[in-house]
mmCIF file with all atom_site columns, C-alpha atoms in Angstrom:
data_model
loop_
_atom_site.group_PDB
_atom_site.id
_atom_site.type_symbol
_atom_site.label_atom_id
_atom_site.label_alt_id
_atom_site.label_comp_id
_atom_site.label_asym_id
_atom_site.label_entity_id
_atom_site.label_seq_id
_atom_site.pdbx_PDB_ins_code
_atom_site.Cartn_x
_atom_site.Cartn_y
_atom_site.Cartn_z
_atom_site.occupancy
_atom_site.B_iso_or_equiv
_atom_site.pdbx_formal_charge
_atom_site.auth_seq_id
_atom_site.auth_comp_id
_atom_site.auth_asym_id
_atom_site.auth_atom_id
_atom_site.pdbx_PDB_model_num
ATOM 1   C CA . MET A 1 1   ? 146.935 185.201 -101.521 1.00 0.00 ? 1   MET A CA 1
ATOM 2   C CA . ARG A 1 2   ? 145.047 186.007 -98.329  1.00 0.00 ? 2   ARG A CA 1
ATOM 3   C CA . LEU A 1 3   ? 146.890 183.602 -96.078  1.00 0.00 ? 3   LEU A CA 1
ATOM 4   C CA . LEU A 1 4   ? 150.303 184.545 -94.789  1.00 0.00 ? 4   LEU A CA 1
ATOM 5   C CA . MET A 1 5   ? 152.140 181.435 -93.740  1.00 0.00 ? 5   MET A CA 1
ATOM 6   C CA . ILE A 1 6   ? 154.818 181.865 -91.147  1.00 0.00 ? 6   ILE A CA 1
ATOM 7   C CA . ILE A 1 7   ? 157.394 179.213 -91.894  1.00 0.00 ? 7   ILE A CA 1
ATOM 8   C CA . ILE A 1 8   ? 161.142 178.730 -91.763  1.00 0.00 ? 8   ILE A CA 1
ATOM 9   C CA . LEU A 1 9   ? 162.987 177.840 -94.912  1.00 0.00 ? 9   LEU A CA 1
ATOM 10  C CA . PHE A 1 10  ? 166.217 176.032 -94.151  1.00 0.00 ? 10  PHE A CA 1
ATOM 11  C CA . LEU A 1 11  ? 169.127 177.147 -96.289  1.00 0.00 ? 11  LEU A CA 1
ATOM 12  C CA . LEU A 1 12  ? 171.006 174.004 -97.138  1.00 0.00 ? 12  LEU A CA 1
ATOM 13  C CA . THR A 1 13  ? 174.645 174.707 -97.862  1.00 0.00 ? 13  THR A CA 1
ATOM 14  C CA . ALA A 1 14  ? 177.118 172.331 -99.498  1.00 0.00 ? 14  ALA A CA 1
ATOM 15  C CA . CYS A 1 15  ? 177.616 169.911 -96.591  1.00 0.00 ? 15  CYS A CA 1
ATOM 16  C CA . ASP A 1 16  ? 180.308 172.162 -95.134  1.00 0.00 ? 16  ASP A CA 1
ATOM 17  C CA . SER A 1 17  ? 179.886 171.786 -91.399  1.00 0.00 ? 17  SER A CA 1
ATOM 18  C CA . GLU A 1 18  ? 182.085 174.800 -90.711  1.00 0.00 ? 18  GLU A CA 1
ATOM 19  C CA . SER A 1 19  ? 179.982 177.143 -92.834  1.00 0.00 ? 19  SER A CA 1
ATOM 20  C CA . ALA A 1 20  ? 176.610 175.697 -91.778  1.00 0.00 ? 20  ALA A CA 1
ATOM 21  C CA . ALA A 1 21  ? 174.558 177.644 -89.240  1.00 0.00 ? 21  ALA A CA 1
ATOM 22  C CA . PRO A 1 22  ? 174.519 176.153 -85.734  1.00 0.00 ? 22  PRO A CA 1
ATOM 23  C CA . ALA A 1 23  ? 171.551 173.920 -84.908  1.00 0.00 ? 23  ALA A CA 1
ATOM 24  C CA . GLN A 1 24  ? 168.724 175.476 -82.925  1.00 0.00 ? 24  GLN A CA 1
ATOM 25  C CA . ALA A 1 25  ? 167.610 173.858 -79.695  1.00 0.00 ? 25  ALA A CA 1
ATOM 26  C CA . ASP A 1 26  ? 163.965 174.407 -80.613  1.00 0.00 ? 26  ASP A CA 1
ATOM 27  C CA . SER A 1 27  ? 162.996 172.793 -83.924  1.00 0.00 ? 27  SER A CA 1
ATOM 28  C CA . ASP A 1 28  ? 159.856 174.940 -84.298  1.00 0.00 ? 28  ASP A CA 1
ATOM 29  C CA . LYS A 1 29  ? 160.649 177.778 -86.707  1.00 0.00 ? 29  LYS A CA 1
ATOM 30  C CA . SER A 1 30  ? 158.842 180.750 -88.143  1.00 0.00 ? 30  SER A CA 1
ATOM 31  C CA . LEU A 1 31  ? 159.282 183.215 -90.966  1.00 0.00 ? 31  LEU A CA 1
ATOM 32  C CA . LYS A 1 32  ? 156.670 185.113 -92.964  1.00 0.00 ? 32  LYS A CA 1
ATOM 33  C CA . LYS A 1 33  ? 156.297 184.038 -96.568  1.00 0.00 ? 33  LYS A CA 1
ATOM 34  C CA . ASP A 1 34  ? 153.607 185.123 -99.023  1.00 0.00 ? 34  ASP A CA 1
ATOM 35  C CA . ASN A 1 35  ? 153.995 182.505 -101.750 1.00 0.00 ? 35  ASN A CA 1
ATOM 36  C CA . VAL A 1 36  ? 154.465 178.980 -100.468 1.00 0.00 ? 36  VAL A CA 1
ATOM 37  C CA . THR A 1 37  ? 154.775 175.977 -102.761 1.00 0.00 ? 37  THR A CA 1
ATOM 38  C CA . ALA A 1 38  ? 154.704 172.282 -101.937 1.00 0.00 ? 38  ALA A CA 1
ATOM 39  C CA . GLU A 1 39  ? 158.504 172.233 -102.076 1.00 0.00 ? 39  GLU A CA 1
ATOM 40  C CA . ASP A 1 40  ? 158.661 174.982 -99.451  1.00 0.00 ? 40  ASP A CA 1
ATOM 41  C CA . ILE A 1 41  ? 156.572 173.115 -96.903  1.00 0.00 ? 41  ILE A CA 1
ATOM 42  C CA . ILE A 1 42  ? 158.703 171.544 -94.205  1.00 0.00 ? 42  ILE A CA 1
ATOM 43  C CA . PHE A 1 43  ? 157.227 168.840 -92.023  1.00 0.00 ? 43  PHE A CA 1
ATOM 44  C CA . GLU A 1 44  ? 157.668 170.824 -88.826  1.00 0.00 ? 44  GLU A CA 1
ATOM 45  C CA . ASN A 1 45  ? 155.340 172.634 -86.491  1.00 0.00 ? 45  ASN A CA 1
ATOM 46  C CA . VAL A 1 46  ? 154.854 176.195 -87.733  1.00 0.00 ? 46  VAL A CA 1
ATOM 47  C CA . ASP A 1 47  ? 152.700 179.227 -86.967  1.00 0.00 ? 47  ASP A CA 1
ATOM 48  C CA . LEU A 1 48  ? 150.099 180.345 -89.497  1.00 0.00 ? 48  LEU A CA 1
ATOM 49  C CA . GLU A 1 49  ? 148.593 183.812 -89.785  1.00 0.00 ? 49  GLU A CA 1
ATOM 50  C CA . SER A 1 50  ? 145.649 184.727 -91.990  1.00 0.00 ? 50  SER A CA 1
ATOM 51  C CA . ALA A 1 51  ? 145.179 188.153 -93.533  1.00 0.00 ? 51  ALA A CA 1
ATOM 52  C CA . ASN A 1 52  ? 142.016 188.634 -91.451  1.00 0.00 ? 52  ASN A CA 1
ATOM 53  C CA . GLY A 1 53  ? 143.982 188.233 -88.202  1.00 0.00 ? 53  GLY A CA 1
ATOM 54  C CA . LEU A 1 54  ? 143.281 184.566 -87.435  1.00 0.00 ? 54  LEU A CA 1
ATOM 55  C CA . ASN A 1 55  ? 146.224 182.700 -85.945  1.00 0.00 ? 55  ASN A CA 1
ATOM 56  C CA . ALA A 1 56  ? 146.850 178.972 -85.807  1.00 0.00 ? 56  ALA A CA 1
ATOM 57  C CA . ARG A 1 57  ? 149.502 176.343 -85.285  1.00 0.00 ? 57  ARG A CA 1
ATOM 58  C CA . LEU A 1 58  ? 150.275 173.652 -87.894  1.00 0.00 ? 58  LEU A CA 1
ATOM 59  C CA . MET A 1 59  ? 151.421 170.497 -86.106  1.00 0.00 ? 59  MET A CA 1
ATOM 60  C CA . TYR A 1 60  ? 152.878 167.178 -87.264  1.00 0.00 ? 60  TYR A CA 1
ATOM 61  C CA . ASP A 1 61  ? 153.249 165.718 -83.750  1.00 0.00 ? 61  ASP A CA 1
ATOM 62  C CA . TYR A 1 62  ? 150.517 163.109 -84.329  1.00 0.00 ? 62  TYR A CA 1
ATOM 63  C CA . ASN A 1 63  ? 151.450 162.162 -87.887  1.00 0.00 ? 63  ASN A CA 1
ATOM 64  C CA . GLY A 1 64  ? 150.461 158.533 -88.567  1.00 0.00 ? 64  GLY A CA 1
ATOM 65  C CA . THR A 1 65  ? 147.908 158.323 -85.733  1.00 0.00 ? 65  THR A CA 1
ATOM 66  C CA . PRO A 1 66  ? 144.711 156.502 -86.767  1.00 0.00 ? 66  PRO A CA 1
ATOM 67  C CA . MET A 1 67  ? 141.552 158.591 -87.004  1.00 0.00 ? 67  MET A CA 1
ATOM 68  C CA . PRO A 1 68  ? 139.043 158.284 -84.130  1.00 0.00 ? 68  PRO A CA 1
ATOM 69  C CA . THR A 1 69  ? 136.460 155.524 -84.213  1.00 0.00 ? 69  THR A CA 1
ATOM 70  C CA . ASP A 1 70  ? 134.046 157.424 -81.951  1.00 0.00 ? 70  ASP A CA 1
ATOM 71  C CA . SER A 1 71  ? 130.579 158.135 -83.306  1.00 0.00 ? 71  SER A CA 1
ATOM 72  C CA . PHE A 1 72  ? 128.950 161.522 -83.859  1.00 0.00 ? 72  PHE A CA 1
ATOM 73  C CA . ARG A 1 73  ? 125.563 162.675 -85.148  1.00 0.00 ? 73  ARG A CA 1
ATOM 74  C CA . ALA A 1 74  ? 124.415 163.578 -88.631  1.00 0.00 ? 74  ALA A CA 1
ATOM 75  C CA . PRO A 1 75  ? 121.947 166.467 -89.075  1.00 0.00 ? 75  PRO A CA 1
ATOM 76  C CA . ASP A 1 76  ? 119.074 163.951 -89.145  1.00 0.00 ? 76  ASP A CA 1
ATOM 77  C CA . GLY A 1 77  ? 120.150 162.543 -85.761  1.00 0.00 ? 77  GLY A CA 1
ATOM 78  C CA . SER A 1 78  ? 121.599 159.296 -87.084  1.00 0.00 ? 78  SER A CA 1
ATOM 79  C CA . SER A 1 79  ? 124.912 158.013 -85.739  1.00 0.00 ? 79  SER A CA 1
ATOM 80  C CA . LEU A 1 80  ? 128.002 157.646 -87.890  1.00 0.00 ? 80  LEU A CA 1
ATOM 81  C CA . THR A 1 81  ? 131.797 157.492 -87.718  1.00 0.00 ? 81  THR A CA 1
ATOM 82  C CA . LEU A 1 82  ? 134.619 158.815 -89.884  1.00 0.00 ? 82  LEU A CA 1
ATOM 83  C CA . GLU A 1 83  ? 134.975 155.291 -91.279  1.00 0.00 ? 83  GLU A CA 1
ATOM 84  C CA . ARG A 1 84  ? 132.102 156.132 -93.629  1.00 0.00 ? 84  ARG A CA 1
ATOM 85  C CA . TYR A 1 85  ? 134.388 158.605 -95.432  1.00 0.00 ? 85  TYR A CA 1
ATOM 86  C CA . LYS A 1 86  ? 137.473 156.425 -95.555  1.00 0.00 ? 86  LYS A CA 1
ATOM 87  C CA . GLY A 1 87  ? 138.938 155.907 -99.014  1.00 0.00 ? 87  GLY A CA 1
ATOM 88  C CA . ARG A 1 88  ? 139.829 159.519 -99.692  1.00 0.00 ? 88  ARG A CA 1
ATOM 89  C CA . PRO A 1 89  ? 141.381 162.215 -97.478  1.00 0.00 ? 89  PRO A CA 1
ATOM 90  C CA . ILE A 1 90  ? 139.249 163.626 -94.670  1.00 0.00 ? 90  ILE A CA 1
ATOM 91  C CA . LEU A 1 91  ? 139.527 167.116 -93.192  1.00 0.00 ? 91  LEU A CA 1
ATOM 92  C CA . LEU A 1 92  ? 137.923 166.924 -89.740  1.00 0.00 ? 92  LEU A CA 1
ATOM 93  C CA . ASN A 1 93  ? 137.058 170.280 -88.177  1.00 0.00 ? 93  ASN A CA 1
ATOM 94  C CA . LEU A 1 94  ? 136.052 170.412 -84.506  1.00 0.00 ? 94  LEU A CA 1
ATOM 95  C CA . TRP A 1 95  ? 134.325 173.677 -83.650  1.00 0.00 ? 95  TRP A CA 1
ATOM 96  C CA . ALA A 1 96  ? 131.607 175.298 -81.524  1.00 0.00 ? 96  ALA A CA 1
ATOM 97  C CA . THR A 1 97  ? 129.149 178.161 -81.951  1.00 0.00 ? 97  THR A CA 1
ATOM 98  C CA . PHE A 1 98  ? 130.558 179.936 -78.874  1.00 0.00 ? 98  PHE A CA 1
ATOM 99  C CA . CYS A 1 99  ? 134.095 179.936 -80.362  1.00 0.00 ? 99  CYS A CA 1
ATOM 100 C CA . VAL A 1 100 ? 134.815 183.200 -82.220  1.00 0.00 ? 100 VAL A CA 1
ATOM 101 C CA . PRO A 1 101 ? 137.678 181.891 -84.428  1.00 0.00 ? 101 PRO A CA 1
ATOM 102 C CA . CYS A 1 102 ? 135.488 178.882 -85.265  1.00 0.00 ? 102 CYS A CA 1
ATOM 103 C CA . ARG A 1 103 ? 132.712 181.131 -86.503  1.00 0.00 ? 103 ARG A CA 1
ATOM 104 C CA . VAL A 1 104 ? 135.105 183.292 -88.511  1.00 0.00 ? 104 VAL A CA 1
ATOM 105 C CA . GLU A 1 105 ? 136.626 180.343 -90.367  1.00 0.00 ? 105 GLU A CA 1
ATOM 106 C CA . MET A 1 106 ? 133.388 178.445 -91.069  1.00 0.00 ? 106 MET A CA 1
ATOM 107 C CA . PRO A 1 107 ? 132.561 180.227 -94.372  1.00 0.00 ? 107 PRO A CA 1
ATOM 108 C CA . THR A 1 108 ? 136.049 179.422 -95.667  1.00 0.00 ? 108 THR A CA 1
ATOM 109 C CA . LEU A 1 109 ? 135.576 175.744 -94.756  1.00 0.00 ? 109 LEU A CA 1
ATOM 110 C CA . ASP A 1 110 ? 132.317 175.827 -96.713  1.00 0.00 ? 110 ASP A CA 1
ATOM 111 C CA . ASN A 1 111 ? 134.228 177.293 -99.659  1.00 0.00 ? 111 ASN A CA 1
ATOM 112 C CA . LEU A 1 112 ? 136.994 174.696 -99.292  1.00 0.00 ? 112 LEU A CA 1
ATOM 113 C CA . ALA A 1 113 ? 134.445 171.873 -99.402  1.00 0.00 ? 113 ALA A CA 1
ATOM 114 C CA . ALA A 1 114 ? 133.242 173.215 -102.758 1.00 0.00 ? 114 ALA A CA 1
ATOM 115 C CA . ILE A 1 115 ? 136.766 173.699 -104.088 1.00 0.00 ? 115 ILE A CA 1
ATOM 116 C CA . GLU A 1 116 ? 137.865 170.193 -103.053 1.00 0.00 ? 116 GLU A CA 1
ATOM 117 C CA . GLU A 1 117 ? 134.605 168.397 -103.879 1.00 0.00 ? 117 GLU A CA 1
ATOM 118 C CA . GLY A 1 118 ? 135.413 164.865 -104.975 1.00 0.00 ? 118 GLY A CA 1
ATOM 119 C CA . ASN A 1 119 ? 138.984 165.101 -103.658 1.00 0.00 ? 119 ASN A CA 1
ATOM 120 C CA . ILE A 1 120 ? 138.544 165.296 -99.890  1.00 0.00 ? 120 ILE A CA 1
ATOM 121 C CA . SER A 1 121 ? 135.673 165.113 -97.409  1.00 0.00 ? 121 SER A CA 1
ATOM 122 C CA . VAL A 1 122 ? 135.337 168.224 -95.228  1.00 0.00 ? 122 VAL A CA 1
ATOM 123 C CA . ILE A 1 123 ? 133.614 167.134 -92.012  1.00 0.00 ? 123 ILE A CA 1
ATOM 124 C CA . THR A 1 124 ? 132.700 169.895 -89.526  1.00 0.00 ? 124 THR A CA 1
ATOM 125 C CA . VAL A 1 125 ? 131.615 168.491 -86.151  1.00 0.00 ? 125 VAL A CA 1
ATOM 126 C CA . SER A 1 126 ? 130.255 170.844 -83.490  1.00 0.00 ? 126 SER A CA 1
ATOM 127 C CA . GLN A 1 127 ? 131.370 170.318 -79.907  1.00 0.00 ? 127 GLN A CA 1
ATOM 128 C CA . ASP A 1 128 ? 128.452 172.346 -78.490  1.00 0.00 ? 128 ASP A CA 1
ATOM 129 C CA . LEU A 1 129 ? 126.986 170.551 -75.490  1.00 0.00 ? 129 LEU A CA 1
ATOM 130 C CA . THR A 1 130 ? 123.477 171.562 -76.590  1.00 0.00 ? 130 THR A CA 1
ATOM 131 C CA . GLY A 1 131 ? 124.018 169.912 -79.969  1.00 0.00 ? 131 GLY A CA 1
ATOM 132 C CA . ARG A 1 132 ? 121.495 170.484 -82.749  1.00 0.00 ? 132 ARG A CA 1
ATOM 133 C CA . GLU A 1 133 ? 119.572 172.961 -80.595  1.00 0.00 ? 133 GLU A CA 1
ATOM 134 C CA . VAL A 1 134 ? 122.153 175.650 -81.419  1.00 0.00 ? 134 VAL A CA 1
ATOM 135 C CA . VAL A 1 135 ? 123.968 174.167 -84.416  1.00 0.00 ? 135 VAL A CA 1
ATOM 136 C CA . SER A 1 136 ? 120.984 173.729 -86.751  1.00 0.00 ? 136 SER A CA 1
ATOM 137 C CA . PRO A 1 137 ? 119.829 177.375 -86.386  1.00 0.00 ? 137 PRO A CA 1
ATOM 138 C CA . TYR A 1 138 ? 123.425 178.533 -86.892  1.00 0.00 ? 138 TYR A CA 1
ATOM 139 C CA . PHE A 1 139 ? 123.702 176.634 -90.186  1.00 0.00 ? 139 PHE A CA 1
ATOM 140 C CA . GLU A 1 140 ? 120.295 177.901 -91.308  1.00 0.00 ? 140 GLU A CA 1
ATOM 141 C CA . ARG A 1 141 ? 121.246 181.489 -90.494  1.00 0.00 ? 141 ARG A CA 1
ATOM 142 C CA . TYR A 1 142 ? 124.440 181.448 -92.546  1.00 0.00 ? 142 TYR A CA 1
ATOM 143 C CA . GLY A 1 143 ? 123.220 179.149 -95.304  1.00 0.00 ? 143 GLY A CA 1
ATOM 144 C CA . PHE A 1 144 ? 126.257 176.931 -95.658  1.00 0.00 ? 144 PHE A CA 1
ATOM 145 C CA . GLN A 1 145 ? 125.936 174.907 -98.857  1.00 0.00 ? 145 GLN A CA 1
ATOM 146 C CA . ASN A 1 146 ? 128.838 172.443 -98.827  1.00 0.00 ? 146 ASN A CA 1
ATOM 147 C CA . ILE A 1 147 ? 129.324 171.387 -95.189  1.00 0.00 ? 147 ILE A CA 1
ATOM 148 C CA . GLN A 1 148 ? 126.870 169.668 -92.858  1.00 0.00 ? 148 GLN A CA 1
ATOM 149 C CA . ALA A 1 149 ? 125.793 170.366 -89.286  1.00 0.00 ? 149 ALA A CA 1
ATOM 150 C CA . PHE A 1 150 ? 127.346 167.332 -87.607  1.00 0.00 ? 150 PHE A CA 1
ATOM 151 C CA . THR A 1 151 ? 127.282 167.321 -83.794  1.00 0.00 ? 151 THR A CA 1
ATOM 152 C CA . ASP A 1 152 ? 129.158 165.610 -80.973  1.00 0.00 ? 152 ASP A CA 1
ATOM 153 C CA . ARG A 1 153 ? 127.432 166.492 -77.686  1.00 0.00 ? 153 ARG A CA 1
ATOM 154 C CA . PRO A 1 154 ? 129.634 164.276 -75.483  1.00 0.00 ? 154 PRO A CA 1
ATOM 155 C CA . ASN A 1 155 ? 132.784 165.710 -77.148  1.00 0.00 ? 155 ASN A CA 1
ATOM 156 C CA . ALA A 1 156 ? 133.986 162.176 -77.885  1.00 0.00 ? 156 ALA A CA 1
ATOM 157 C CA . LEU A 1 157 ? 135.992 163.249 -80.938  1.00 0.00 ? 157 LEU A CA 1
ATOM 158 C CA . LEU A 1 158 ? 137.631 166.091 -79.049  1.00 0.00 ? 158 LEU A CA 1
ATOM 159 C CA . ARG A 1 159 ? 138.770 163.706 -76.318  1.00 0.00 ? 159 ARG A CA 1
ATOM 160 C CA . ALA A 1 160 ? 139.910 161.144 -78.878  1.00 0.00 ? 160 ALA A CA 1
ATOM 161 C CA . VAL A 1 161 ? 142.249 163.600 -80.616  1.00 0.00 ? 161 VAL A CA 1
ATOM 162 C CA . GLY A 1 162 ? 143.761 164.860 -77.376  1.00 0.00 ? 162 GLY A CA 1
ATOM 163 C CA . GLU A 1 163 ? 141.409 167.585 -76.099  1.00 0.00 ? 163 GLU A CA 1
ATOM 164 C CA . VAL A 1 164 ? 143.057 170.281 -78.170  1.00 0.00 ? 164 VAL A CA 1
ATOM 165 C CA . GLY A 1 165 ? 141.623 173.788 -78.186  1.00 0.00 ? 165 GLY A CA 1
ATOM 166 C CA . LEU A 1 166 ? 138.938 174.910 -80.620  1.00 0.00 ? 166 LEU A CA 1
ATOM 167 C CA . PRO A 1 167 ? 138.912 175.190 -83.501  1.00 0.00 ? 167 PRO A CA 1
ATOM 168 C CA . ALA A 1 168 ? 140.977 172.121 -84.290  1.00 0.00 ? 168 ALA A CA 1
ATOM 169 C CA . THR A 1 169 ? 141.226 170.777 -87.834  1.00 0.00 ? 169 THR A CA 1
ATOM 170 C CA . ILE A 1 170 ? 142.891 167.461 -88.650  1.00 0.00 ? 170 ILE A CA 1
ATOM 171 C CA . LEU A 1 171 ? 143.798 166.083 -92.058  1.00 0.00 ? 171 LEU A CA 1
ATOM 172 C CA . TYR A 1 172 ? 143.641 162.292 -92.458  1.00 0.00 ? 172 TYR A CA 1
ATOM 173 C CA . ASP A 1 173 ? 144.910 160.487 -95.527  1.00 0.00 ? 173 ASP A CA 1
ATOM 174 C CA . SER A 1 174 ? 142.787 158.031 -97.520  1.00 0.00 ? 174 SER A CA 1
ATOM 175 C CA . GLU A 1 175 ? 143.812 155.216 -95.171  1.00 0.00 ? 175 GLU A CA 1
ATOM 176 C CA . GLY A 1 176 ? 142.626 157.123 -92.100  1.00 0.00 ? 176 GLY A CA 1
ATOM 177 C CA . LYS A 1 177 ? 146.052 158.150 -90.765  1.00 0.00 ? 177 LYS A CA 1
ATOM 178 C CA . GLU A 1 178 ? 146.691 161.663 -89.507  1.00 0.00 ? 178 GLU A CA 1
ATOM 179 C CA . VAL A 1 179 ? 148.866 163.846 -91.727  1.00 0.00 ? 179 VAL A CA 1
ATOM 180 C CA . TRP A 1 180 ? 148.768 167.099 -89.725  1.00 0.00 ? 180 TRP A CA 1
ATOM 181 C CA . ARG A 1 181 ? 146.531 169.163 -87.502  1.00 0.00 ? 181 ARG A CA 1
ATOM 182 C CA . VAL A 1 182 ? 145.866 172.875 -87.241  1.00 0.00 ? 182 VAL A CA 1
ATOM 183 C CA . VAL A 1 183 ? 144.872 174.302 -83.863  1.00 0.00 ? 183 VAL A CA 1
ATOM 184 C CA . GLY A 1 184 ? 143.378 177.779 -84.157  1.00 0.00 ? 184 GLY A CA 1
ATOM 185 C CA . GLY A 1 185 ? 141.505 179.670 -86.837  1.00 0.00 ? 185 GLY A CA 1
ATOM 186 C CA . LEU A 1 186 ? 142.544 179.747 -90.486  1.00 0.00 ? 186 LEU A CA 1
ATOM 187 C CA . GLU A 1 187 ? 141.295 180.916 -93.877  1.00 0.00 ? 187 GLU A CA 1
ATOM 188 C CA . TRP A 1 188 ? 140.780 177.505 -95.467  1.00 0.00 ? 188 TRP A CA 1
ATOM 189 C CA . ASP A 1 189 ? 139.941 178.567 -99.024  1.00 0.00 ? 189 ASP A CA 1
ATOM 190 C CA . ASP A 1 190 ? 143.495 179.601 -99.748  1.00 0.00 ? 190 ASP A CA 1
ATOM 191 C CA . GLU A 1 191 ? 146.081 178.262 -102.158 1.00 0.00 ? 191 GLU A CA 1
ATOM 192 C CA . THR A 1 192 ? 148.616 177.614 -99.391  1.00 0.00 ? 192 THR A CA 1
ATOM 193 C CA . VAL A 1 193 ? 146.051 175.372 -97.697  1.00 0.00 ? 193 VAL A CA 1
ATOM 194 C CA . ALA A 1 194 ? 145.600 173.551 -101.000 1.00 0.00 ? 194 ALA A CA 1
ATOM 195 C CA . GLU A 1 195 ? 149.337 172.810 -100.998 1.00 0.00 ? 195 GLU A CA 1
ATOM 196 C CA . LEU A 1 196 ? 149.091 171.469 -97.449  1.00 0.00 ? 196 LEU A CA 1
ATOM 197 C CA . ILE A 1 197 ? 146.115 169.269 -98.329  1.00 0.00 ? 197 ILE A CA 1
ATOM 198 C CA . ARG A 1 198 ? 148.056 167.714 -101.167 1.00 0.00 ? 198 ARG A CA 1
ATOM 199 C CA . GLN A 1 199 ? 150.262 166.081 -98.536  1.00 0.00 ? 199 GLN A CA 1
ATOM 200 C CA . ALA A 1 200 ? 147.432 163.579 -97.964  1.00 0.00 ? 200 ALA A CA 1
ATOM 201 C CA . ARG A 1 201 ? 147.352 162.460 -101.608 1.00 0.00 ? 201 ARG A CA 1
#
């Protein structure tokens, strides 16, 4: 597994308050773990570290928030919203060509879209202010096969989700409600990510 997930695993003892460890003031935990299963995943904010050095933060702070209704542009210039993909989980990735972690993770998002074809929609929306002028050549150069060059020149989606840093990737369930978000770069074609995505099903 290429992704190392830094996560705390609570050790639940037999309801003995005297033997239980004292509660921490900060609920955000971290501990390196190579093999993470669905049962291991705790619905808390945790740090993620990829084998290639990318670092990110998994956050549940906005769990249940409806997906944005703001429009963005398809590669052909037509306008659309995330509503078009409602009915199955959506992984929305906000990125830009000037963002180094964004560029590093893009091939793994392309791979993820192939792996999860038919299960989730992987929507990568550029926040470049020059739009298709830089995004289309970037996609042509790297030959992505499974993701599309969507653009959002006014950064409407970025503002709608809280103006987080880039890259920002948000998982919505089939009803359009946020499950979690990852801020920072990540290797997306990893089995641990697959376990996280299953939380939307």
